[in-house]
PDB file of C-alpha atoms and ligand atoms in Angstrom:
ATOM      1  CA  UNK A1214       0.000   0.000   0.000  1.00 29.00           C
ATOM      2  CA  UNK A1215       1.394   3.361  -0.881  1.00 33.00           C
ATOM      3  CA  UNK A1216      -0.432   5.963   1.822  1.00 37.00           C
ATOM      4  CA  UNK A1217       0.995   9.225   0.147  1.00 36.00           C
ATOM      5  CA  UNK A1218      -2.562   9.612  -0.699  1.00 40.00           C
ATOM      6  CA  UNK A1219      -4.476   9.288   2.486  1.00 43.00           C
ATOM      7  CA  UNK A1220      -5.257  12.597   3.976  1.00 50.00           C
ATOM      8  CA  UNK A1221      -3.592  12.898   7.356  1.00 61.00           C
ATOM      9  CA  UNK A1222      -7.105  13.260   8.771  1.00 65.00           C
ATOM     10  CA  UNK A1223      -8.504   9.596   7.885  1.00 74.00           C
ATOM     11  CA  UNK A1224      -8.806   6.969  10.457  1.00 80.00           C
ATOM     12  CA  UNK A1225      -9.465   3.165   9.880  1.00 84.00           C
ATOM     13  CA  UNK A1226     -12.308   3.026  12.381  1.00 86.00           C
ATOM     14  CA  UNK A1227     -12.757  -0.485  12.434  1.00 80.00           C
ATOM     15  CA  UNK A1228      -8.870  -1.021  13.280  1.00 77.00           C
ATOM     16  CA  UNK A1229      -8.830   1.115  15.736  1.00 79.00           C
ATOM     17  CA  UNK A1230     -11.826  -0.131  17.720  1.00 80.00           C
ATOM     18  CA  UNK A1231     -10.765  -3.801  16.833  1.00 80.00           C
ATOM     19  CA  UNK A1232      -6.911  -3.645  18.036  1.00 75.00           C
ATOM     20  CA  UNK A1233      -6.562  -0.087  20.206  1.00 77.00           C
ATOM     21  CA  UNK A1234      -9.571  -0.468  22.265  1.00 79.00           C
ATOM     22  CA  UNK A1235      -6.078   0.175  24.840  1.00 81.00           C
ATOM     23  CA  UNK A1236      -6.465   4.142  24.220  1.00 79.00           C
ATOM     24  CA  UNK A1237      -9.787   4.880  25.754  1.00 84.00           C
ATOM     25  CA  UNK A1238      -9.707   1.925  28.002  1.00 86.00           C
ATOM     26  CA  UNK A1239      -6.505   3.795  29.640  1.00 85.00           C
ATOM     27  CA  UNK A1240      -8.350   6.936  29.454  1.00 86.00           C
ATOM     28  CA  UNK A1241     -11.249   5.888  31.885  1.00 89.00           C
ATOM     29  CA  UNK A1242      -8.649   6.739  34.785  1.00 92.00           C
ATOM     30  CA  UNK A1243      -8.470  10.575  33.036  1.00 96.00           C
ATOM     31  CA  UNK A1244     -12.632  10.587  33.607  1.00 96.00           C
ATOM     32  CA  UNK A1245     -11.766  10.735  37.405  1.00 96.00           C
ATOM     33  CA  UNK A1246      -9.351  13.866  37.454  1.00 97.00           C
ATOM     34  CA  UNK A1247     -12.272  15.341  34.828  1.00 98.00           C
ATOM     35  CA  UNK A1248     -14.766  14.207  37.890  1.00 98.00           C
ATOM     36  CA  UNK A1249     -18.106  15.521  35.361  1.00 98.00           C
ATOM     37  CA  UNK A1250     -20.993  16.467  37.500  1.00 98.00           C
ATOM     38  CA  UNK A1251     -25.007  16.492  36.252  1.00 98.00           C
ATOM     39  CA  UNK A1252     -25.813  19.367  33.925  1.00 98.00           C
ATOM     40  CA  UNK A1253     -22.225  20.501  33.606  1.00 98.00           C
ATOM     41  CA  UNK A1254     -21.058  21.496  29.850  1.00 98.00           C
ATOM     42  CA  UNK A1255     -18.039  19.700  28.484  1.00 98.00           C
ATOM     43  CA  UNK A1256     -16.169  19.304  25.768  1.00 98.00           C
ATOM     44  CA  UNK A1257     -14.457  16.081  24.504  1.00 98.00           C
ATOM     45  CA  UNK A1258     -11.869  17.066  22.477  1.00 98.00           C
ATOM     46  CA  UNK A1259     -10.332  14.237  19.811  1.00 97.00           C
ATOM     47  CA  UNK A1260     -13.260  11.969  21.065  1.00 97.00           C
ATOM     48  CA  UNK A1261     -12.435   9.417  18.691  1.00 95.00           C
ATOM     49  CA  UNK A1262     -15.108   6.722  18.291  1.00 95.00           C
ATOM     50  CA  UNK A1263     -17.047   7.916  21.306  1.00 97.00           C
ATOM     51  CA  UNK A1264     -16.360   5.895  24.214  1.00 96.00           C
ATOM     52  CA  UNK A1265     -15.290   8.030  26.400  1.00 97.00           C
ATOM     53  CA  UNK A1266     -17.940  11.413  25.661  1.00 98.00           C
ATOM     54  CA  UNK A1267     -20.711   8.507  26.510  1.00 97.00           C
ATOM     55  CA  UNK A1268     -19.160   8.124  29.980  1.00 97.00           C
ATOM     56  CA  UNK A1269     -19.226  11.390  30.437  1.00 98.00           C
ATOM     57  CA  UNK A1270     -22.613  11.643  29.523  1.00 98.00           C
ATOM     58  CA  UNK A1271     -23.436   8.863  31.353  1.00 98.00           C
ATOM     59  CA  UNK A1272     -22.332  10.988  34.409  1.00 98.00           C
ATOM     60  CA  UNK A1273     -25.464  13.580  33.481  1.00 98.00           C
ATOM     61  CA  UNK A1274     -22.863  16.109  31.960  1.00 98.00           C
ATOM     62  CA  UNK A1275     -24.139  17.305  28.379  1.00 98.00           C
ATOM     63  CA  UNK A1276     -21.626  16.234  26.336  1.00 98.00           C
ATOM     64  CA  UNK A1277     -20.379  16.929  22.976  1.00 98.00           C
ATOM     65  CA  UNK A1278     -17.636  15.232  20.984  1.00 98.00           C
ATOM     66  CA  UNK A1279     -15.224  16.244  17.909  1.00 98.00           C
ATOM     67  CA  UNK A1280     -12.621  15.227  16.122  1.00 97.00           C
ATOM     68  CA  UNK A1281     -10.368  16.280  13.522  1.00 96.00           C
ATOM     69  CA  UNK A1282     -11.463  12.801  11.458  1.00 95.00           C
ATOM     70  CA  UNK A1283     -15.025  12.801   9.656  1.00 96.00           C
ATOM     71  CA  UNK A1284     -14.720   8.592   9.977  1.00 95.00           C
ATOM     72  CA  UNK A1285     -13.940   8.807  13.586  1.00 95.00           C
ATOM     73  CA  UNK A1286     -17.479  11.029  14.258  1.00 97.00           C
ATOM     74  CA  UNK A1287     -18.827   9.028  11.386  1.00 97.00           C
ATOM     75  CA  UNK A1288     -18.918   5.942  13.680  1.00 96.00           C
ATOM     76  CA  UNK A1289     -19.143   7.842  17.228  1.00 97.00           C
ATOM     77  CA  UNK A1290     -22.473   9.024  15.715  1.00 98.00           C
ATOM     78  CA  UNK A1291     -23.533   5.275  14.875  1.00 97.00           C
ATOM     79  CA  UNK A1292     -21.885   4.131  18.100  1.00 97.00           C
ATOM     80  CA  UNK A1293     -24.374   6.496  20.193  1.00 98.00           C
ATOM     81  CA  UNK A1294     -26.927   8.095  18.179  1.00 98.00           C
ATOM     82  CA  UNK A1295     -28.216  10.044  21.105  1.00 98.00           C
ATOM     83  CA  UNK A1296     -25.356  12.535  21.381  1.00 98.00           C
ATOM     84  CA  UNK A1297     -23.817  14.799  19.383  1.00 98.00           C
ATOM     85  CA  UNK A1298     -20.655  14.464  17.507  1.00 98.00           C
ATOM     86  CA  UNK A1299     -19.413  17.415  15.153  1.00 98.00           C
ATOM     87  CA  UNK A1300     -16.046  17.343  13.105  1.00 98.00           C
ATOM     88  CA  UNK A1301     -13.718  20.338  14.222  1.00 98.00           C
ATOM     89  CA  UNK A1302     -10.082  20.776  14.465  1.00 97.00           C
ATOM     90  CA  UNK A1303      -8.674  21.214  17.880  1.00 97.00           C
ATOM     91  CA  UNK A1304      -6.705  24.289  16.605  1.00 97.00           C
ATOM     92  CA  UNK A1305      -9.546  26.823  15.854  1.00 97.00           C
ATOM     93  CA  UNK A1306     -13.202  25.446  16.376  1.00 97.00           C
ATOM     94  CA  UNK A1307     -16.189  26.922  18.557  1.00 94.00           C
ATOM     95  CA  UNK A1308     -18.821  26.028  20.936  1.00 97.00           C
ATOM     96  CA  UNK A1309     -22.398  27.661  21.362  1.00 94.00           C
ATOM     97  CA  UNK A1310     -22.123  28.613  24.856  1.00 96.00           C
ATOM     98  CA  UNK A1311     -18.893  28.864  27.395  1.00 98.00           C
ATOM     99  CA  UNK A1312     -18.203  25.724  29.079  1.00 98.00           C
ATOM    100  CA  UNK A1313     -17.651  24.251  32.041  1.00 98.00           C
ATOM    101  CA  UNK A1314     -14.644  21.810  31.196  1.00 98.00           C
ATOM    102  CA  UNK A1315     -12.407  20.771  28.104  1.00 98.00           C
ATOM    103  CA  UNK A1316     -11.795  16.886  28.265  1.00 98.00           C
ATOM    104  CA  UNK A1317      -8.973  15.579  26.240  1.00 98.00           C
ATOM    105  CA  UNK A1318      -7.276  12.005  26.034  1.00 96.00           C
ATOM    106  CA  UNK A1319      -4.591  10.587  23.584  1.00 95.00           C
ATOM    107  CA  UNK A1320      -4.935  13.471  21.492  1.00 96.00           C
ATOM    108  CA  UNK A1321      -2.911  16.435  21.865  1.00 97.00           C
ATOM    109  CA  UNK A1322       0.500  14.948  20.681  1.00 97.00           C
ATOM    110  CA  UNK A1323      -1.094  15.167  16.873  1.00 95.00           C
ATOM    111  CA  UNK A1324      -1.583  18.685  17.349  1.00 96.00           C
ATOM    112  CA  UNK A1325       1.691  20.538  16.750  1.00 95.00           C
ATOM    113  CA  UNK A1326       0.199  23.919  16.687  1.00 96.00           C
ATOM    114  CA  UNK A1327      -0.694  24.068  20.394  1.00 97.00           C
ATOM    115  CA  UNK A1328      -0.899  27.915  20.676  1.00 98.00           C
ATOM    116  CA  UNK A1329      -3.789  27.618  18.300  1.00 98.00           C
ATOM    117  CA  UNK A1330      -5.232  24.433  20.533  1.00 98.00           C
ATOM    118  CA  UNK A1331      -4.553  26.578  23.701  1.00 98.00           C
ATOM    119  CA  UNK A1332      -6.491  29.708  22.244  1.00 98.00           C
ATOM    120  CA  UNK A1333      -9.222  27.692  20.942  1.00 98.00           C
ATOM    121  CA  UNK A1334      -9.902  25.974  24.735  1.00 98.00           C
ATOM    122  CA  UNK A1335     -10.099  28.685  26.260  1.00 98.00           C
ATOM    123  CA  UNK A1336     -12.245  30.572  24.624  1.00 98.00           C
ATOM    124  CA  UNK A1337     -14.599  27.548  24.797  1.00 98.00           C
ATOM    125  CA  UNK A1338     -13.870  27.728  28.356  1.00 98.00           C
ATOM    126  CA  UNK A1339     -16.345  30.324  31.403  1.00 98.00           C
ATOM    127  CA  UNK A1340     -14.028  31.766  34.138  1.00 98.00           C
ATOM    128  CA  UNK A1341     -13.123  29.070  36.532  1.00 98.00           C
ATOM    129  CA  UNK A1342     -13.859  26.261  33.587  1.00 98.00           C
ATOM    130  CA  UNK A1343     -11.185  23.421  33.687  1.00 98.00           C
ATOM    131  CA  UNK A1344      -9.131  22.061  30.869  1.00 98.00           C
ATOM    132  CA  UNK A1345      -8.376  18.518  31.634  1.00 98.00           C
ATOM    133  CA  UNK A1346      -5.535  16.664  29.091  1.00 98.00           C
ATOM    134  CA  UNK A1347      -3.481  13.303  29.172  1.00 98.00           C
ATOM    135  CA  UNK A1348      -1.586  12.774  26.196  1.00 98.00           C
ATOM    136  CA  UNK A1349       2.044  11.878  24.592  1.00 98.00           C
ATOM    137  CA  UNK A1350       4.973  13.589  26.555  1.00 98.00           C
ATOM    138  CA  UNK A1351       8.800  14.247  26.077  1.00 98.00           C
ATOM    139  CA  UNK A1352      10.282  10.802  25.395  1.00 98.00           C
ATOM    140  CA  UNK A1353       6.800   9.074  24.683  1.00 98.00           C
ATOM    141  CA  UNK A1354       7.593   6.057  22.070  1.00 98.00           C
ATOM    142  CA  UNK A1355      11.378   6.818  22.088  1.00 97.00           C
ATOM    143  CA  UNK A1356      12.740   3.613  21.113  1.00 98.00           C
ATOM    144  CA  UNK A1357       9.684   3.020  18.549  1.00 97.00           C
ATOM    145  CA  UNK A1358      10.588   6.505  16.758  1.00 95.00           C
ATOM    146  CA  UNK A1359      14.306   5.298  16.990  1.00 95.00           C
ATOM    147  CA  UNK A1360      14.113   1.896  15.901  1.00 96.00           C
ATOM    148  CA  UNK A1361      11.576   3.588  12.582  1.00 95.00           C
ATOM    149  CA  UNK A1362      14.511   5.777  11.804  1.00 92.00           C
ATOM    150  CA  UNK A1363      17.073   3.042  12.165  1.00 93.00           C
ATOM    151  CA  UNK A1364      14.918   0.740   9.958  1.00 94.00           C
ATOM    152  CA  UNK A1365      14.567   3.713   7.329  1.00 92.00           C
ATOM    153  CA  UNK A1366      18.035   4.358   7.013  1.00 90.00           C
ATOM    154  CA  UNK A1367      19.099   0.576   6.846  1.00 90.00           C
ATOM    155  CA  UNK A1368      17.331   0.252   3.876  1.00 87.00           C
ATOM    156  CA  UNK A1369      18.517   3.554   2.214  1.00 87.00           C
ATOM    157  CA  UNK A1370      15.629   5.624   2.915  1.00 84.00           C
ATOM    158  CA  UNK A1371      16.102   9.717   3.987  1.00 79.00           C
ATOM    159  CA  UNK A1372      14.968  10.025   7.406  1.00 74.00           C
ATOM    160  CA  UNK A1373      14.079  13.252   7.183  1.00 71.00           C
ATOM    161  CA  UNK A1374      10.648  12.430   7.739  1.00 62.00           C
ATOM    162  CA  UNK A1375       8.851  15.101   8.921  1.00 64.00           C
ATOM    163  CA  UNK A1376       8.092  14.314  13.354  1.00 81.00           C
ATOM    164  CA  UNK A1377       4.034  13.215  13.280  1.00 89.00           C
ATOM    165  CA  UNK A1378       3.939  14.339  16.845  1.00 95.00           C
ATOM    166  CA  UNK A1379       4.285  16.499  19.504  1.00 97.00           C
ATOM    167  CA  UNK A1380       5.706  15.501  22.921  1.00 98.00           C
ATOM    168  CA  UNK A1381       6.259  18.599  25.396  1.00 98.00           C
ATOM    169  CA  UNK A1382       8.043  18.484  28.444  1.00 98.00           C
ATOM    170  CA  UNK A1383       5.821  19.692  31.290  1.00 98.00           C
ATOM    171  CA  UNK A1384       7.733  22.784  31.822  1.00 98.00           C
ATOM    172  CA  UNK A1385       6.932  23.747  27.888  1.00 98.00           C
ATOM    173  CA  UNK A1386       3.217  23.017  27.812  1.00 98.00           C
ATOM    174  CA  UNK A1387       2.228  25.094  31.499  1.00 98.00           C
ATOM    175  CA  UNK A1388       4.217  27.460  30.572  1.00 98.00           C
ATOM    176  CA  UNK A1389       2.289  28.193  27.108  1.00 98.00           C
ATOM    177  CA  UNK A1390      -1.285  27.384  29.562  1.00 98.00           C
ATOM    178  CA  UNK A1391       0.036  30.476  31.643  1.00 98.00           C
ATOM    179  CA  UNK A1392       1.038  32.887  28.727  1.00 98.00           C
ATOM    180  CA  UNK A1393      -2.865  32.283  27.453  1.00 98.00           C
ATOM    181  CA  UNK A1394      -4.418  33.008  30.550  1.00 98.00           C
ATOM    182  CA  UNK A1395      -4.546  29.300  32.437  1.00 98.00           C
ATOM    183  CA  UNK A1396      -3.434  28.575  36.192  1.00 98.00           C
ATOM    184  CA  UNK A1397      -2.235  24.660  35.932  1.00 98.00           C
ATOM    185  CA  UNK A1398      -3.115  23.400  39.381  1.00 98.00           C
ATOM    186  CA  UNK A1399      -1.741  19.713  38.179  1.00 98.00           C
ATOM    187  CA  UNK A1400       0.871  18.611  35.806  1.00 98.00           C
ATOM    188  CA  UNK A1401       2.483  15.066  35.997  1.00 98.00           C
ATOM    189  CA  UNK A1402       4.626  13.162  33.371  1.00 98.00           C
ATOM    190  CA  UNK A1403       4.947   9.554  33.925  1.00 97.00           C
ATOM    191  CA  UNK A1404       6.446   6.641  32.301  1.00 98.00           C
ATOM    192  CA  UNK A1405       3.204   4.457  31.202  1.00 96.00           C
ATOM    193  CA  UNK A1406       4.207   0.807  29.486  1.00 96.00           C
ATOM    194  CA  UNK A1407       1.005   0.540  27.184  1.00 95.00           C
ATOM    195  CA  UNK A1408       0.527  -3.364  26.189  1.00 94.00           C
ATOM    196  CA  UNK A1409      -0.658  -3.456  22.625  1.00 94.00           C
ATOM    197  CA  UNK A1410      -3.406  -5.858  21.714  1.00 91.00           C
ATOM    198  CA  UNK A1411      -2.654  -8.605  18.996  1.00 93.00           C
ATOM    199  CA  UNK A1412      -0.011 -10.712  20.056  1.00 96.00           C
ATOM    200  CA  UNK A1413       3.007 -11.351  17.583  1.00 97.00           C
ATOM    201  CA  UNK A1414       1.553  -8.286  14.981  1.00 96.00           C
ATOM    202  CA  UNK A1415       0.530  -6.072  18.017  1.00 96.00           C
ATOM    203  CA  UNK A1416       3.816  -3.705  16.815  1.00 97.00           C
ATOM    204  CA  UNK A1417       3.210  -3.482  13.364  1.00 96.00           C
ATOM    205  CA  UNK A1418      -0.471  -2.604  14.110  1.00 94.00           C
ATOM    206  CA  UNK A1419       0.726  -0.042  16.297  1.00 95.00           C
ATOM    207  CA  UNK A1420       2.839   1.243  13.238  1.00 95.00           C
ATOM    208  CA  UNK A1421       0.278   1.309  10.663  1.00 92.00           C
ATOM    209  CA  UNK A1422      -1.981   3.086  12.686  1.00 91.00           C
ATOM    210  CA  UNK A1423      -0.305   5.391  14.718  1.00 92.00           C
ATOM    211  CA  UNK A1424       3.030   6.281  12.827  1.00 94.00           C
ATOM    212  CA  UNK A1425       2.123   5.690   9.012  1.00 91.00           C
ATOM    213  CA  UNK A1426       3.758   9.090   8.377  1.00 91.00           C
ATOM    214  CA  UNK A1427       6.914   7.047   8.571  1.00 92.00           C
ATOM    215  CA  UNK A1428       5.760   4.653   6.045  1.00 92.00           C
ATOM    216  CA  UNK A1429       4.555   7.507   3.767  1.00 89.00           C
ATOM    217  CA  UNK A1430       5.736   7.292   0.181  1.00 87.00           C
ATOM    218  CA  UNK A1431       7.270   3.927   0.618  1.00 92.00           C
ATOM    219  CA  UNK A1432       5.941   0.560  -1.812  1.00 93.00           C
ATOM    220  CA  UNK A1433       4.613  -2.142   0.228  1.00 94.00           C
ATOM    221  CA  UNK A1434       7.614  -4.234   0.065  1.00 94.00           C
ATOM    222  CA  UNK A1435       9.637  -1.715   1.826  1.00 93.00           C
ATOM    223  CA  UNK A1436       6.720  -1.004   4.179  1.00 95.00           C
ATOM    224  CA  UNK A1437       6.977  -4.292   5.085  1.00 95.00           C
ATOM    225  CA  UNK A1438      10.951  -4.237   5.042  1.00 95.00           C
ATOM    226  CA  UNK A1439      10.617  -1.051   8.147  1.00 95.00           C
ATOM    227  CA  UNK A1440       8.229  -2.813  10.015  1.00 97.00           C
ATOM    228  CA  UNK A1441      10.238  -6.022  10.285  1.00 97.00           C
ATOM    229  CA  UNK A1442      13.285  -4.578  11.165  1.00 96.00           C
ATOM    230  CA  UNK A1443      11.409  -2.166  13.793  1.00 97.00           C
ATOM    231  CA  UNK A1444       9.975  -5.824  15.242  1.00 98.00           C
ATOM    232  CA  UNK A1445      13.653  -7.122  15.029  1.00 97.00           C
ATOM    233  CA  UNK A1446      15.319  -3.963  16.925  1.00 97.00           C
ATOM    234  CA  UNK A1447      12.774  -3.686  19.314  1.00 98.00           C
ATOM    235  CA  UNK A1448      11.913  -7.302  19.923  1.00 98.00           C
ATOM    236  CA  UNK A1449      14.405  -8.213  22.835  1.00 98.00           C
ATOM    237  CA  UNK A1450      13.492  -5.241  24.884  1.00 98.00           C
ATOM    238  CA  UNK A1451       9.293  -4.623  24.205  1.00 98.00           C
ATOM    239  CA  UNK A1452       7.861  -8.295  23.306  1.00 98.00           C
ATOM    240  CA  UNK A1453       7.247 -10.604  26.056  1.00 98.00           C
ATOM    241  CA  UNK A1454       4.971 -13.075  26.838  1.00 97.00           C
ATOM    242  CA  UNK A1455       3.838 -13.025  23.169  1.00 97.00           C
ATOM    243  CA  UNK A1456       2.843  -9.179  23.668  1.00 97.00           C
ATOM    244  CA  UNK A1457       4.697  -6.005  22.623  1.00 98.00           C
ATOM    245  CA  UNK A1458       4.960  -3.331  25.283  1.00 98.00           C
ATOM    246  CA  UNK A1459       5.126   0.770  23.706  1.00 98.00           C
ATOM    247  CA  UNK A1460       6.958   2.649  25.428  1.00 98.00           C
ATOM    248  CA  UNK A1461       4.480   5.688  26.558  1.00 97.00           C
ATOM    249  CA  UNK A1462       5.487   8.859  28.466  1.00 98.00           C
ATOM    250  CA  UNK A1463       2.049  11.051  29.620  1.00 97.00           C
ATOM    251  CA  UNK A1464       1.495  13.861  30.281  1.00 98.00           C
ATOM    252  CA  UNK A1465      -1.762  15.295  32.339  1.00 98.00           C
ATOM    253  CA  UNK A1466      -2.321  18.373  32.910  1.00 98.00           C
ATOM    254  CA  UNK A1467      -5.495  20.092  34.789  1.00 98.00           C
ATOM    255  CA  UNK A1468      -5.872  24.021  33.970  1.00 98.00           C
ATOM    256  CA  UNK A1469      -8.175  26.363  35.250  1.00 98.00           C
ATOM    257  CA  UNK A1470      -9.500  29.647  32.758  1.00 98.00           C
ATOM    258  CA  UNK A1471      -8.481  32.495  35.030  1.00 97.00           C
TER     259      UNK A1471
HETATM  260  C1  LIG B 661       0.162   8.206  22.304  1.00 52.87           C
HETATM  261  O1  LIG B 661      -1.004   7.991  22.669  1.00 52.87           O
HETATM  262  O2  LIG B 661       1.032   8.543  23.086  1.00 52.87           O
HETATM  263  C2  LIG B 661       0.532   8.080  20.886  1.00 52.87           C
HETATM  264  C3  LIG B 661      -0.330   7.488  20.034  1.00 52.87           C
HETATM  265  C4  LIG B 661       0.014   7.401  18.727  1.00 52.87           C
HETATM  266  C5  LIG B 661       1.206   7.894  18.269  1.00 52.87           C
HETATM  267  C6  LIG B 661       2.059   8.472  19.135  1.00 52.87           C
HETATM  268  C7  LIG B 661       1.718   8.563  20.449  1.00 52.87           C
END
C-alpha cells in the first residue's frame, strides 16, 4: 500500500476499535481527574469513536464530541446516536455557549500547533472552567521513533521524515497554559508501558496506525521491510509473553481559565 494519498485526517475506524480499544480503556482513569458532574457542559476534544464522551454523559454532563477525522465522528455518531458528535479541528473550532470543562485524552501529541489548541480551549472555556488533558509527553515512544529511523536508514531511505507528533516536556506546555491566561493546578509526566493488543503483529499494528507518516511514500515491500526490522530492533526489549509493550510517556495536565 502506498499511503501518500491518504489525507492525514482519515482513520481506519474499524482497526482502531478492533486492536486499540487500549487508548480509551486507559483513558477511563483521566474521567476521574475530569470528575463531570449532572448538567455541567463539556467538551471532549479528539473523542475518537465515542467511548469516552458517553461516559461522560453517562455521568449527566451534556456532552459533545469532535474530532479532527469525519470517519472517527462518522462511527461515534452510529456508536451512540443520542449525542452529538461534530467534526472540528482542535486548533480553531467553537462552541455555542462557554463551558464548564475541556476533556482531552490521547490526542494532543497530533496537534503541533498548540498555541492555536490553547487559544481555541479557552475561549470555549467560562471563568473558573477546567481544561483537563493526558496525552504523549517528552520521550513518549522513544525507542519506537528510533528503531523507525534506524529501519529507514538501513534500507537507504532519507529520514528526514517530517516528526508526526508532539511531545512537550511539562515545563513547555504550562508554561504556554500560563502565557494564554490558564493557572495549571496539576501537571504530571509519567512513564506508562502501554501493552498493545494482537499478540506477535501487536507492533506493526501499532505502526500502521499510529506512525504511518513514517511509512509515507514507501511501496509495500519496503513497508513491510521497516516494520520487520522495527519488530527485530525492538523485539528483545518490548515483546514478552507473546505481547509487545510501547513505550508511553504522559502527560496530564489540569488548567483552570483564570
Ligand atoms: C500516544 O497515545 O502517546 C501516541 C499514540 C500514537 C502515536 C504516538 C503517540
Amino acid at each position: 500500500m502506498n499511503n501518500l494519498s491518504i489525507p492525514n485526517n482519515y482513520w481506519d475506524t474499524a482497526l482502531y476499535e478492533e486492536k486499540h480499544a487500549f487508548v480509551w480503556q486507559y483513558g477511563e482513569d483521566l474521567l476521574k481527574l475530569l470528575n463531570p458532574k449532572p448538567g455541567e457542559y463539556i467538551l471532549d476534544l479528539g473523542c475518537g469513536t465515542g467511548q469516552l464522551t458517553e461516559k461522560i454523559a453517562i455521568a449527566g454532563a451534556e456532552v459533545r464530541g469532535i474530532d479532527y477525522a469525519p470517519t472517527m465522528i462518522e462511527t461515534a455518531r452510529q456508536n451512540y446516536p443520542h449525542l452529538r458528535f461534530d467534526v472540528a479541528d482542535a486548533r480553531k473550532f467553537q462552541v455555542d455557549q462557554p463551558l464548564d470543562a475541556v476533556f482531552s485524552n490521547a490526542v494532543l501529541h497530533w496537534v503541533k500547533e498548540a498555541d492555536s489548541a490553547i487559544a481555541s480551549i479557552h475561549q470555549a472555556l467560562k471563568p473558573g472552567g477546567r481544561f483537563v488533558a493526558e496525552f504523549g509527553g517528552k520521550g513518549n515512544v522513544q525507542a519506537i521513533a528510533k528503531a523507525l529511523h534506524s529501519a529507514l536508514q538501513a534500507i537507504g531511505i532519507p529520514t528526514q521524515v517530517v516528526n508526526p507528533w508532539y511531545f512537550p516536556s511539562i515545563g513547555e506546555y504550562a508554561t504556554q497554559l500560563e502565557q494564554q491566561g490558564f493557572d495549571v493546578i496539576y501537571t504530571t509526566l509519567f512513564p506508562r508501558p502501554t501493552l498493545l493488543a494482537g499478540g506477535e503483529v501487536g507492533m506493526a499494528n501499532w505502526i500502521q496506525m499510529f506512525a504511518s507518516a513514517f511509512l509515507a511514500g514507501l511501496s509495500a515491500q519496503q513497508q513491510m521491510q521497516v516494520i520487520h526490522a522495527v519488530e527485530e530492533y525492538l523485539k528483545p526489549t518490548m515483546y514478552q509473553k507473546d505481547t509487545w509493550t510501547a513505550d508511553y510517556q504522559r502527560i496530564r495536565i489540569i488548567a483552570i481559565k483564570v
